[in-house]
XYZ file of C-alpha atoms in Angstrom:
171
model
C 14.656 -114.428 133.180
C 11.510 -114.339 130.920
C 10.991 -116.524 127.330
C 11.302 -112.742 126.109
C 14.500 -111.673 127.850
C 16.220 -114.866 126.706
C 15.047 -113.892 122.943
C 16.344 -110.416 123.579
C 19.732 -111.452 124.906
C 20.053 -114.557 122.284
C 19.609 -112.592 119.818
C 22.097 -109.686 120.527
C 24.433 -112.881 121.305
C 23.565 -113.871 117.751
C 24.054 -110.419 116.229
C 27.687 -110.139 117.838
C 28.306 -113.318 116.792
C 27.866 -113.183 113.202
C 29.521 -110.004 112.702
C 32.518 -111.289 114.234
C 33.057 -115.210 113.415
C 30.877 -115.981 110.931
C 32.177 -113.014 108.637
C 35.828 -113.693 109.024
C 35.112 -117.403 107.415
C 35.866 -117.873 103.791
C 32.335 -118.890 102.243
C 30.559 -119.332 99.383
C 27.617 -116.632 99.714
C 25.367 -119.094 98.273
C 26.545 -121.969 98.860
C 25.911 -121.473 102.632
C 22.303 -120.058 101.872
C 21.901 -123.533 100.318
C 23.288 -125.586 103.099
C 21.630 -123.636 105.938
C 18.263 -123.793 103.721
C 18.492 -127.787 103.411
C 19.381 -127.760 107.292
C 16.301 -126.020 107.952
C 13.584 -127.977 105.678
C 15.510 -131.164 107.165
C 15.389 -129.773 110.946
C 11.386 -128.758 110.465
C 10.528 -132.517 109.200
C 12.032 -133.913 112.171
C 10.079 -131.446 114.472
C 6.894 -132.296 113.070
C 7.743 -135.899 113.133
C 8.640 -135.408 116.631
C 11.873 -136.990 116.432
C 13.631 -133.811 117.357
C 11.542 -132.695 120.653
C 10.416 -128.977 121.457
C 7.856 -127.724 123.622
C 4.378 -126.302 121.911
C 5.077 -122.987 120.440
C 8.746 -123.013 120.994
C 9.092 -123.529 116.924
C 9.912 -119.480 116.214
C 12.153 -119.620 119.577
C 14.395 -122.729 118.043
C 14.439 -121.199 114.451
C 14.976 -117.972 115.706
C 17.470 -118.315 118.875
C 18.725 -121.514 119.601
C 19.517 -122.770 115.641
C 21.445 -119.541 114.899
C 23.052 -119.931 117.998
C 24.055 -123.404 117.521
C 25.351 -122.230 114.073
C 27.211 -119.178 115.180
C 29.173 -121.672 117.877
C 30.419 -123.817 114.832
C 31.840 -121.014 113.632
C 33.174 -119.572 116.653
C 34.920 -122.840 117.290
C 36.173 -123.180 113.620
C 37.811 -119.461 114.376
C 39.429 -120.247 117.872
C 41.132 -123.390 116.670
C 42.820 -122.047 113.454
C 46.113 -123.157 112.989
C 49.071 -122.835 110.344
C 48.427 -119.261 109.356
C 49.561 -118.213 105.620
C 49.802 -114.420 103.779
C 47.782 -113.986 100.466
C 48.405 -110.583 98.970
C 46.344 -109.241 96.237
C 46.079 -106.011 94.651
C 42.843 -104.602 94.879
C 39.923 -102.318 93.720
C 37.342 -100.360 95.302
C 34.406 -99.380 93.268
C 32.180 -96.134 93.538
C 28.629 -96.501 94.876
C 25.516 -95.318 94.224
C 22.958 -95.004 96.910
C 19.791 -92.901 96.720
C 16.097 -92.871 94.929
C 14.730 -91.393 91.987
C 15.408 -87.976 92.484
C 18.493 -87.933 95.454
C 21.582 -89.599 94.312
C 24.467 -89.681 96.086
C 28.154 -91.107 95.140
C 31.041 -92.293 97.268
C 33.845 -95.001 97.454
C 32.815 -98.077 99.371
C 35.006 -100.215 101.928
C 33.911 -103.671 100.049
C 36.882 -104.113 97.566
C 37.371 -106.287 94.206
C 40.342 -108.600 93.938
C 42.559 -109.291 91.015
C 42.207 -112.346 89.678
C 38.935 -112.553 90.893
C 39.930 -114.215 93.812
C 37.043 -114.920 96.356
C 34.654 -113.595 94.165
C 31.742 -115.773 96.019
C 32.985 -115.089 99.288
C 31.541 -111.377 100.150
C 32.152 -111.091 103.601
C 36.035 -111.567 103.215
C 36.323 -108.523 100.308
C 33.911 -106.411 103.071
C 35.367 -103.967 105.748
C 33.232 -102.358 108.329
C 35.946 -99.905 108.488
C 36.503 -96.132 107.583
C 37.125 -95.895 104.366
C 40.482 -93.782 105.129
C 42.470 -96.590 106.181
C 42.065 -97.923 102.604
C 42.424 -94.483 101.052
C 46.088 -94.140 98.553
C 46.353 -98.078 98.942
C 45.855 -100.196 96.003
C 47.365 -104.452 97.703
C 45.746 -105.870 100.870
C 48.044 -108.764 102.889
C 45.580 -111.695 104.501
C 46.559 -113.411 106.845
C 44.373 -116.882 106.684
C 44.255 -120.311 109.157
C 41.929 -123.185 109.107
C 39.820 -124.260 111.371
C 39.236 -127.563 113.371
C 36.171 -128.092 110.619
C 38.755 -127.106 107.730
C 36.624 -123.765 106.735
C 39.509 -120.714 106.050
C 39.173 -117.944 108.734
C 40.526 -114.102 108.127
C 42.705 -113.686 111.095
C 44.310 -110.362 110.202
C 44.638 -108.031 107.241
C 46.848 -105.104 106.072
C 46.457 -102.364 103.472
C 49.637 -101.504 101.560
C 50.657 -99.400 98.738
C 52.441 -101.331 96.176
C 54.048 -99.881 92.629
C 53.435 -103.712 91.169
C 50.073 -103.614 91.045
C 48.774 -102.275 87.851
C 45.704 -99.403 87.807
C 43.656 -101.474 85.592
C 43.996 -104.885 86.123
């Protein structure tokens, strides 16, 4: 298998990854971007100091293979050892979007919802679906279903849409 191959296949590994593990943990949008940021600047110092030892050139292969990679599998271990699962039901809110230029606008309901309460207002990939929008369509309360990890990060296991008369129009 060639350096290019392995970047291919790493990187559709990486892809997968994220949009599976990663985005069912409960994070902090920018808090991570922080965290991964200092790992970075820290990670780069050592690799020009030569403490952390790569081969000539290999720089772009470790930023952009093997340190995603090594980040997706602390997730992907954080999911497969949650434990102690709990429900959280909220009533929720889905917004109209707007998506278009200058002269083409189009509207239409999105599957990234708003919580009352506010709750996990940071954390964006937890109030996003990559869903139809149907299955949300005439609901207005979603039911998590939450664990924690071996690291102690909250993972989405499961969710469920729901109609509920308790939950207000406007709240």
């Amino acid at each position: 298998m060639t350096k290019v191959d392995k970047y291919i296949v790493f990187s559709i590994l990486n892809v997968v990854l994220s949009a599976t593990m990663m985005f069912k943990t409960v994070l902090n949008f920018y808090f991570f971007v922080l965290i991964i940021s200092i790992i970075c600047i820290i990670t780069n110092k050592l690799i020009n100091k030569n403490i952390i030892k790569i081969k000539d050139g290999d720089k772009k292969y470790f930023f952009g293979v093997v340190f995603p990679l090594i980040v997706n599998c602390f997730f992907l271990i954080n999911y497969f050892t949650g434990m102690n699962p709990k429900k959280e039901t909220y009533c929720f809110k889905s917004k109209i979007a707007v998506v278009g230029g200058r002269n083409s606008h189009q509207k239409g309901k999105t599957t990234y919802i708003y919580l009352s309460g506010d709750a996990y207002k940071y954390s964006y990939m937890t109030r996003s679906f990559f869903i139809d929008y149907k299955k949300m369509w005439g609901n207005n309360q979603i039911i998590y279903t939450f664990e924690r990890g071996i690291f102690g990060l909250k993972v989405r296991k499961d969710y469920k849409f729901v109609y509920s008369e308790s939950c207000p129009d406007n709240y």
